[in-house]
Every structure is written in C-alpha cells, then in structure tokens.
Short mmCIF file of C-alpha atoms in Angstrom, two decimals:
data_model
loop_
_atom_site.label_atom_id
_atom_site.label_comp_id
_atom_site.label_asym_id
_atom_site.label_seq_id
_atom_site.Cartn_x
_atom_site.Cartn_y
_atom_site.Cartn_z
CA UNK A 1 2.17 85.29 3.42
CA UNK A 2 4.47 85.02 6.44
CA UNK A 3 3.02 81.70 7.28
CA UNK A 4 3.58 80.45 3.66
CA UNK A 5 7.05 81.55 3.58
CA UNK A 6 7.76 79.82 7.08
CA UNK A 7 6.18 76.65 5.81
CA UNK A 8 8.23 76.67 2.46
CA UNK A 9 11.21 77.31 4.42
CA UNK A 10 10.84 74.42 6.71
CA UNK A 11 9.79 72.30 3.75
CA UNK A 12 13.05 73.24 1.74
CA UNK A 13 15.18 72.27 4.73
CA UNK A 14 13.35 68.94 5.26
CA UNK A 15 13.71 68.08 1.69
CA UNK A 16 17.31 68.94 1.71
CA UNK A 17 17.86 66.81 4.71
CA UNK A 18 16.05 63.98 3.04
CA UNK A 19 18.61 63.94 0.38
CA UNK A 20 16.99 65.74 -2.49
CA UNK A 21 19.18 67.61 -4.78
CA UNK A 22 19.19 71.43 -4.06
CA UNK A 23 18.31 72.31 -7.60
CA UNK A 24 15.02 70.13 -7.42
CA UNK A 25 14.32 71.60 -4.15
CA UNK A 26 14.64 75.16 -5.36
CA UNK A 27 12.35 74.39 -8.26
CA UNK A 28 9.67 72.97 -5.87
CA UNK A 29 9.52 75.88 -3.67
CA UNK A 30 9.97 78.68 -6.36
CA UNK A 31 6.90 80.95 -7.21
CA UNK A 32 5.27 80.35 -3.84
CA UNK A 33 5.65 76.67 -4.10
CA UNK A 34 2.84 75.99 -6.68
CA UNK A 35 4.83 72.88 -7.94
CA UNK A 36 4.99 71.57 -4.50
CA UNK A 37 1.15 72.17 -3.77
CA UNK A 38 0.25 70.32 -6.89
CA UNK A 39 2.34 67.40 -5.74
CA UNK A 40 0.73 67.49 -2.23
CA UNK A 41 -2.72 67.74 -3.95
CA UNK A 42 -2.09 64.61 -6.12
CA UNK A 43 -0.68 62.59 -3.01
CA UNK A 44 -4.16 61.38 -1.87
CA UNK A 45 -4.46 59.61 -5.27
CA UNK A 46 -2.02 57.01 -3.59
CA UNK A 47 -4.98 56.14 -1.45
CA UNK A 48 -6.64 54.43 -4.27
CA UNK A 49 -3.78 51.78 -4.33
CA UNK A 50 -4.36 50.92 -0.66
CA UNK A 51 -8.00 50.88 -1.05
CA UNK A 52 -7.73 48.14 -3.97
CA UNK A 53 -5.35 46.25 -1.70
CA UNK A 54 -7.36 46.38 1.68
CA UNK A 55 -11.09 47.27 1.06
CA UNK A 56 -12.90 44.10 -0.01
CA UNK A 57 -15.68 43.95 -2.64
CA UNK A 58 -19.21 44.10 -1.20
CA UNK A 59 -20.93 40.79 -0.37
CA UNK A 60 -23.83 41.72 -2.76
CA UNK A 61 -21.36 42.07 -5.66
CA UNK A 62 -19.41 38.78 -4.87
CA UNK A 63 -22.86 36.98 -4.79
CA UNK A 64 -23.67 38.46 -8.09
CA UNK A 65 -20.17 37.33 -9.54
CA UNK A 66 -20.76 33.74 -8.07
CA UNK A 67 -23.95 33.66 -10.09
CA UNK A 68 -22.25 34.74 -13.24
CA UNK A 69 -24.42 38.08 -13.70
CA UNK A 70 -21.32 40.33 -13.87
CA UNK A 71 -19.64 38.34 -16.78
CA UNK A 72 -21.59 39.67 -19.58
CA UNK A 73 -19.50 42.64 -20.36
CA UNK A 74 -17.67 42.78 -23.74
CA UNK A 75 -14.40 44.66 -24.47
CA UNK A 76 -15.54 45.51 -27.88
CA UNK A 77 -18.54 47.44 -26.74
CA UNK A 78 -16.09 49.96 -25.09
CA UNK A 79 -15.05 51.22 -28.48
CA UNK A 80 -18.44 53.23 -28.35
CA UNK A 81 -16.97 55.12 -25.48
CA UNK A 82 -14.14 56.30 -27.74
CA UNK A 83 -16.78 57.54 -30.25
CA UNK A 84 -18.68 59.20 -27.23
CA UNK A 85 -15.55 61.27 -26.30
CA UNK A 86 -15.72 63.13 -29.45
CA UNK A 87 -18.84 64.73 -28.25
CA UNK A 88 -17.18 66.79 -25.54
CA UNK A 89 -14.35 67.52 -27.95
CA UNK A 90 -16.80 68.90 -30.30
CA UNK A 91 -18.36 71.26 -27.77
CA UNK A 92 -15.09 72.54 -26.58
CA UNK A 93 -13.93 73.31 -30.12
CA UNK A 94 -17.25 75.28 -30.93
CA UNK A 95 -17.07 77.37 -27.66
CA UNK A 96 -13.42 78.20 -27.67
CA UNK A 97 -13.16 82.03 -27.60
CA UNK A 98 -12.67 83.76 -30.87
CA UNK A 99 -14.03 80.98 -33.02
CA UNK A 100 -15.91 82.16 -35.94
CA UNK A 101 -19.10 80.17 -35.38
CA UNK A 102 -22.65 81.69 -35.20
CA UNK A 103 -24.65 80.89 -32.17
CA UNK A 104 -27.04 78.74 -34.05
CA UNK A 105 -24.14 76.58 -35.09
CA UNK A 106 -22.79 76.43 -31.49
CA UNK A 107 -25.99 75.44 -30.06
CA UNK A 108 -26.66 72.58 -32.82
CA UNK A 109 -23.26 71.33 -32.34
CA UNK A 110 -23.55 71.29 -28.48
CA UNK A 111 -26.70 69.26 -28.83
CA UNK A 112 -25.26 66.78 -31.19
CA UNK A 113 -22.21 66.43 -28.96
CA UNK A 114 -24.24 65.74 -26.05
CA UNK A 115 -26.32 63.14 -27.95
CA UNK A 116 -23.03 61.47 -29.27
CA UNK A 117 -21.64 61.29 -25.68
CA UNK A 118 -24.74 59.81 -24.23
CA UNK A 119 -25.03 57.22 -26.97
CA UNK A 120 -21.48 56.35 -26.72
CA UNK A 121 -21.23 56.09 -22.93
CA UNK A 122 -24.53 54.33 -22.62
CA UNK A 123 -24.05 51.74 -25.36
CA UNK A 124 -21.84 49.33 -23.55
CA UNK A 125 -24.29 49.32 -20.44
CA UNK A 126 -27.24 48.70 -22.92
CA UNK A 127 -25.48 45.91 -24.57
CA UNK A 128 -24.51 44.26 -21.19
CA UNK A 129 -28.19 44.32 -19.96
CA UNK A 130 -29.44 42.70 -23.18
CA UNK A 131 -26.79 40.00 -22.82
CA UNK A 132 -27.57 39.39 -19.09
CA UNK A 133 -31.25 39.46 -20.01
CA UNK A 134 -30.92 36.79 -22.72
CA UNK A 135 -28.76 34.63 -20.21
CA UNK A 136 -31.64 34.45 -17.81
CA UNK A 137 -34.38 33.53 -20.41
CA UNK A 138 -34.88 36.43 -22.42
CA UNK A 139 -35.87 39.03 -19.97
CA UNK A 140 -34.67 42.62 -20.38
CA UNK A 141 -33.49 43.09 -16.77
CA UNK A 142 -35.10 46.58 -16.68
CA UNK A 143 -32.91 48.04 -19.47
CA UNK A 144 -35.42 51.08 -19.81
CA UNK A 145 -35.42 52.05 -16.19
CA UNK A 146 -31.85 51.49 -15.66
CA UNK A 147 -30.83 53.81 -18.58
CA UNK A 148 -33.45 56.36 -17.55
CA UNK A 149 -32.07 56.58 -13.97
CA UNK A 150 -28.38 56.93 -15.47
CA UNK A 151 -29.53 59.88 -17.43
CA UNK A 152 -31.57 61.36 -14.48
CA UNK A 153 -28.55 60.85 -12.24
CA UNK A 154 -26.31 62.75 -14.77
CA UNK A 155 -28.62 65.56 -14.86
CA UNK A 156 -28.68 65.92 -11.01
CA UNK A 157 -24.90 65.69 -10.90
CA UNK A 158 -24.85 68.36 -13.67
CA UNK A 159 -26.80 70.88 -11.70
CA UNK A 160 -24.40 70.55 -8.84
CA UNK A 161 -21.35 70.90 -11.05
CA UNK A 162 -22.57 73.62 -13.01
CA UNK A 163 -23.11 75.66 -10.03
CA UNK A 164 -19.64 74.81 -8.82
CA UNK A 165 -17.57 75.24 -11.91
CA UNK A 166 -19.49 78.25 -13.45
CA UNK A 167 -19.95 80.22 -10.31
CA UNK A 168 -18.33 79.35 -7.18
CA UNK A 169 -14.92 78.55 -8.77
CA UNK A 170 -14.73 82.00 -10.01
CA UNK A 171 -15.14 83.56 -6.68
CA UNK A 172 -11.54 83.89 -5.81
CA UNK A 173 -10.66 85.65 -9.09
CA UNK A 174 -13.64 87.98 -8.53
CA UNK A 175 -12.31 88.73 -5.14
CA UNK A 176 -9.11 89.71 -6.47
CA UNK A 177 -10.87 92.02 -9.10
CA UNK A 178 -12.66 93.73 -6.26
CA UNK A 179 -9.37 94.68 -4.82
CA UNK A 180 -7.91 95.78 -7.97
CA UNK A 181 -10.93 97.94 -8.63
CA UNK A 182 -10.81 99.66 -5.20
CA UNK A 183 -6.97 100.34 -5.72
CA UNK A 184 -6.24 100.38 -9.51
CA UNK A 185 -2.64 101.64 -9.27
CA UNK A 186 -0.15 99.12 -9.90
CA UNK A 187 2.40 100.88 -7.75
CA UNK A 188 0.27 101.02 -4.70
CA UNK A 189 2.06 99.23 -1.89
CA UNK A 190 0.40 96.44 -0.13
CA UNK A 191 0.34 98.25 3.22
CA UNK A 192 -1.46 101.14 1.77
CA UNK A 193 -4.05 98.84 0.02
CA UNK A 194 -4.45 96.62 3.24
CA UNK A 195 -4.49 93.39 1.06
CA UNK A 196 -3.07 92.40 -2.35
CA UNK A 197 -5.33 91.10 -4.99
CA UNK A 198 -3.39 87.67 -4.80
CA UNK A 199 -4.05 87.49 -0.99
CA UNK A 200 -7.69 88.31 -1.41
CA UNK A 201 -8.06 85.54 -3.91
CA UNK A 202 -6.21 83.07 -1.66
CA UNK A 203 -8.19 83.98 1.40
CA UNK A 204 -11.44 83.51 -0.42
CA UNK A 205 -10.40 80.15 -1.70
CA UNK A 206 -9.35 78.90 1.63
CA UNK A 207 -12.53 80.08 3.45
CA UNK A 208 -14.67 78.37 0.79
CA UNK A 209 -12.64 75.27 1.10
CA UNK A 210 -13.27 75.18 4.97
CA UNK A 211 -17.12 75.81 4.25
CA UNK A 212 -17.03 72.90 1.60
CA UNK A 213 -15.60 70.46 4.01
CA UNK A 214 -18.41 71.13 6.50
CA UNK A 215 -21.00 71.32 3.84
CA UNK A 216 -20.01 67.99 2.27
CA UNK A 217 -20.52 66.24 5.71
CA UNK A 218 -23.93 68.13 6.47
CA UNK A 219 -25.37 67.06 2.98
CA UNK A 220 -24.89 63.49 3.69
CA UNK A 221 -26.07 63.71 7.30
CA UNK A 222 -29.29 65.76 6.20
CA UNK A 223 -30.25 62.93 3.81
CA UNK A 224 -30.91 60.62 6.72
CA UNK A 225 -33.15 63.21 8.53
CA UNK A 226 -35.47 64.44 5.93
CA UNK A 227 -34.97 62.25 2.87
CA UNK A 228 -32.82 62.29 -0.29
CA UNK A 229 -35.37 64.34 -2.45
CA UNK A 230 -36.11 67.12 0.06
CA UNK A 231 -32.40 67.35 0.92
CA UNK A 232 -31.46 67.96 -2.63
CA UNK A 233 -34.26 70.63 -3.11
CA UNK A 234 -33.21 72.30 0.05
CA UNK A 235 -29.52 72.30 -1.06
CA UNK A 236 -30.42 73.91 -4.33
CA UNK A 237 -32.52 76.47 -2.70
CA UNK A 238 -29.80 77.34 -0.23
CA UNK A 239 -27.16 77.31 -2.83
CA UNK A 240 -29.06 79.75 -4.96
CA UNK A 241 -29.77 82.15 -2.28
CA UNK A 242 -26.20 82.24 -0.94
CA UNK A 243 -24.58 82.58 -4.41
CA UNK A 244 -26.91 85.55 -5.25
CA UNK A 245 -26.41 87.10 -1.96
CA UNK A 246 -22.69 86.80 -2.39
CA UNK A 247 -22.17 88.01 -5.89
CA UNK A 248 -25.04 90.68 -5.75
CA UNK A 249 -24.51 91.91 -2.16
CA UNK A 250 -20.80 92.59 -2.13
CA UNK A 251 -18.99 95.46 -3.69
CA UNK A 252 -15.71 95.49 -1.81
CA UNK A 253 -13.34 92.77 -0.39
CA UNK A 254 -13.88 92.35 3.58
CA UNK A 255 -15.30 90.08 6.26
CA UNK A 256 -18.89 90.16 4.92
CA UNK A 257 -17.59 88.84 1.70
CA UNK A 258 -15.55 85.96 3.44
CA UNK A 259 -18.55 85.17 5.41
CA UNK A 260 -20.58 84.94 2.39
CA UNK A 261 -18.17 82.60 0.60
CA UNK A 262 -18.12 80.49 3.65
CA UNK A 263 -21.79 79.70 3.27
CA UNK A 264 -21.46 79.49 -0.62
CA UNK A 265 -18.72 76.98 -0.42
CA UNK A 266 -20.61 74.90 2.21
CA UNK A 267 -23.95 74.80 0.51
CA UNK A 268 -22.75 74.26 -3.06
CA UNK A 269 -20.22 71.51 -2.01
CA UNK A 270 -22.78 69.77 0.19
CA UNK A 271 -23.99 68.10 -3.07
CA UNK A 272 -20.68 66.09 -3.00
CA UNK A 273 -21.96 64.51 0.19
CA UNK A 274 -25.31 63.87 -1.15
CA UNK A 275 -24.27 62.24 -4.54
CA UNK A 276 -22.18 59.46 -3.28
CA UNK A 277 -24.96 58.40 -0.98
CA UNK A 278 -27.90 58.68 -3.39
CA UNK A 279 -26.56 57.59 -6.71
CA UNK A 280 -25.78 53.99 -5.60
CA UNK A 281 -29.19 53.64 -4.42
CA UNK A 282 -30.65 54.01 -7.87
CA UNK A 283 -28.96 51.04 -9.44
CA UNK A 284 -28.93 47.14 -9.14
CA UNK A 285 -25.74 45.56 -7.83
CA UNK A 286 -24.63 44.29 -11.23
CA UNK A 287 -24.38 47.78 -12.63
CA UNK A 288 -24.24 49.79 -9.48
CA UNK A 289 -20.69 51.04 -9.98
CA UNK A 290 -21.22 51.66 -13.70
CA UNK A 291 -24.40 53.62 -13.14
CA UNK A 292 -23.17 55.92 -10.49
CA UNK A 293 -19.85 56.45 -12.41
CA UNK A 294 -21.78 57.44 -15.42
CA UNK A 295 -24.16 59.68 -13.57
CA UNK A 296 -21.56 61.60 -11.82
CA UNK A 297 -18.78 61.82 -14.62
CA UNK A 298 -21.33 62.61 -17.41
CA UNK A 299 -22.45 65.43 -15.17
CA UNK A 300 -19.10 66.96 -15.76
CA UNK A 301 -19.72 67.13 -19.35
CA UNK A 302 -23.05 69.00 -18.78
CA UNK A 303 -21.20 71.33 -16.42
CA UNK A 304 -18.53 72.06 -18.89
CA UNK A 305 -21.35 73.35 -21.21
CA UNK A 306 -22.37 75.85 -18.45
CA UNK A 307 -18.67 76.75 -17.53
CA UNK A 308 -17.95 77.56 -21.12
CA UNK A 309 -20.74 80.00 -21.08
CA UNK A 310 -19.47 82.18 -18.19
CA UNK A 311 -17.03 84.02 -20.62
CA UNK A 312 -19.87 84.80 -22.97
CA UNK A 313 -21.96 86.13 -20.19
CA UNK A 314 -19.33 88.32 -18.86
CA UNK A 315 -19.03 89.95 -22.34
CA UNK A 316 -22.55 90.93 -22.36
CA UNK A 317 -22.92 94.87 -21.94
CA UNK A 318 -26.13 94.53 -20.00
CA UNK A 319 -24.11 92.71 -17.36
CA UNK A 320 -22.29 95.95 -16.17
CA UNK A 321 -20.02 98.49 -17.46
CA UNK A 322 -17.01 97.16 -15.59
CA UNK A 323 -15.32 93.76 -15.44
CA UNK A 324 -16.11 93.49 -11.81
CA UNK A 325 -19.85 93.89 -12.46
CA UNK A 326 -19.83 91.64 -15.37
CA UNK A 327 -18.09 89.11 -13.43
CA UNK A 328 -20.49 89.13 -10.40
CA UNK A 329 -23.65 89.28 -12.62
CA UNK A 330 -22.31 86.47 -14.85
CA UNK A 331 -21.65 84.09 -11.86
CA UNK A 332 -25.05 85.06 -10.31
CA UNK A 333 -26.89 84.15 -13.54
CA UNK A 334 -25.13 80.77 -13.75
CA UNK A 335 -26.30 79.98 -10.37
CA UNK A 336 -29.78 80.04 -11.41
CA UNK A 337 -29.15 76.46 -12.64
CA UNK A 338 -30.25 75.56 -9.08
CA UNK A 339 -33.77 76.28 -10.12
CA UNK A 340 -33.49 73.32 -12.67
CA UNK A 341 -32.41 71.12 -9.82
CA UNK A 342 -35.32 72.17 -7.55
CA UNK A 343 -37.77 70.77 -10.05
CA UNK A 344 -35.63 67.87 -11.48
CA UNK A 345 -35.30 66.04 -8.17
CA UNK A 346 -38.98 65.34 -8.02
CA UNK A 347 -38.69 63.02 -11.06
CA UNK A 348 -36.27 60.93 -9.20
CA UNK A 349 -37.20 58.12 -6.61
CA UNK A 350 -37.24 58.52 -2.89
CA UNK A 351 -34.63 55.88 -1.54
CA UNK A 352 -34.50 56.57 2.06
CA UNK A 353 -35.24 53.43 4.12
CA UNK A 354 -35.72 51.40 1.04
CA UNK A 355 -33.81 48.14 0.12
CA UNK A 356 -31.23 48.53 -2.73
CA UNK A 357 -32.53 47.42 -6.12
CA UNK A 358 -31.61 43.92 -7.24
#
C-alpha cells in the first residue's frame, strides 16, 4: 500500500508537470488509480501500430501472394461471421444467472450456439479453399484436413483458456475470501488482521503474474526439448496437480498459498508460450494466420462456456457449507479440464523438426 501511494504521488506530480489539468489528474489517481492502471495496461496496444510499420511480411507469404494464391478471399463470405457471433450471444443469454431456463434448455442452446459459431467462422475459410482449389485445376487444397486442424487447434486452446478463466483467474478473489473468513468482523483493523482482503487479493494476483511471465517463456522452450505433444501433456499434468494442490491444500492466506499460486500461474500460463509456437505449424502459408487466429480465438468461446459454469458449481451444496469451500471446490473441479487436454493432444500431429505445411 505504501509503495502504491508513493507511485501514485509521483505519477500525479509528473502528470501535472506535463501540463494535464488538475481535475483530470485527480480522476486518474482516484480510487487507488484504477483508471491509470487500465490506461497503462492498454498502452502496449500501440505496439501493434509499430509492428505494422516495421515488421515485414514473411517471405513465404510474399511468395504465395506473387503466385496469386492469397487473392481468393471474398468479403461477402465474412457475413457468415456475423451470423456466427450469434452463437456466443445465445450461450451468454442462456447461462446468465437467474434466467428461468431448465438445464436441458441451456445445454441444448449451448450446443446449438457452438455449432452456429463453428459454421459461421469456418465458412469463409471453406469458401476460400474451394476457390483456390478451383483456380489450380479443381483440387480441394486439403479442405478437410485444414478444417479439422482448425477445430482441433480450437479445442487445444479451449482447454488452456478454460483452466485459466474458470479456475486461476478466481484465485485472487478466493484469497480475499480466506482473509474475510478468518477475520469476519468488518471493524477489525488491518493491523490486527495482519492483511486486508484487498491486499491478499492483490498479492495473489501479483505473484501469479510473475509466475506467468516465467511459465510462458518456459513453455515455449520446453517444446524444442521434448517435442510439441509431450510438452502439452506435461503442462496439462502440471497445471492440474498445481491447481488441485492450491485450492484443496490451503485453508488460510499465507506464504504457502503464495508459493502455490506462483506455480499455478506459471504452469497454467505456459500454454500461452506453447500455442503461438505450435498453432502456426499446423497450417499452410496461405491460411496460416487465419487458421491460428481461429484456433486461439474460438478457444475463447469454449472457455466462456466453462467460465459460465463456475458460479453454478459454487452454488452446489455438496461443494461445501461455506462460500470459501464452495469457491475452492468449484475451481478445483474446473481444473479437471486438463484431463481432456492430456488425451486430446495425441490426436494432433507432432511438428517439431518438420517443415511447415505448404
């Protein structure tokens, strides 16, 4: 808290010296400076502008462009994407808390929403591959294998994202609940408690973030040592073990919890070093960006389905008689999604040491 206050004070002074109006500065640093934090978090987005200016297209793609194999996209096909976006909206609507829908209706609507999203998002790629095939003498240009790899990539991404969104991202709030449960009196001074719920949540998030930075780098490096598929399986096993130990092995906030969240953050985030390395290796140059973009971002839709179930799991009576136990057991249950990933990865090809598909 002292460090944060010093940082906000220095920042406030710097902004005023830079000529920003005092009332705008006061708004930026108010309430622990959350507005300033959001702006700082968005700042790296400016990098995309410089990337567009300074980073050239790959030589492989430029070669495909000269051959004309990248010119078969049609803007009208993208209308299917608008239809596909209705799928996630349907799922969110059905699973919003306090909606008067039966479980059967929610499950059926979710399956329909996923099918609608898959069809809408894949349709432009399907049409492109058909046109490109017709342009080179009627060949299909591996439409079936490409689409299957897109769906498989989405499922692999979905496992990693479900584990993060439905489990790890709830760790800070669970840490605050542990502190609240240990010292339920609202008038208890922070000095008596030792740490406030807000501080416990912040420390948990920070330690998890440091672990994630290291884990992301380690996940990519491990791929080149033992291979893509074994790495994914190892990461799933490690993430599952770390998450279960974290949520089921802690009953109070302290250094064991922080050590646990460091490993949880590192292992579960290591997939985000693995995915950018592996997904591009699944697709030919002409659809490489589209294939990996679909795989990763459609995984978000699958992850949203899992994240929407966290609240339902917490409400189940068998998950504990207190909110703290319900929270921990629900997150531990959602981490079982890594078991799916451990089996799913063996349906994917091993690409280490192999040339990129063309």
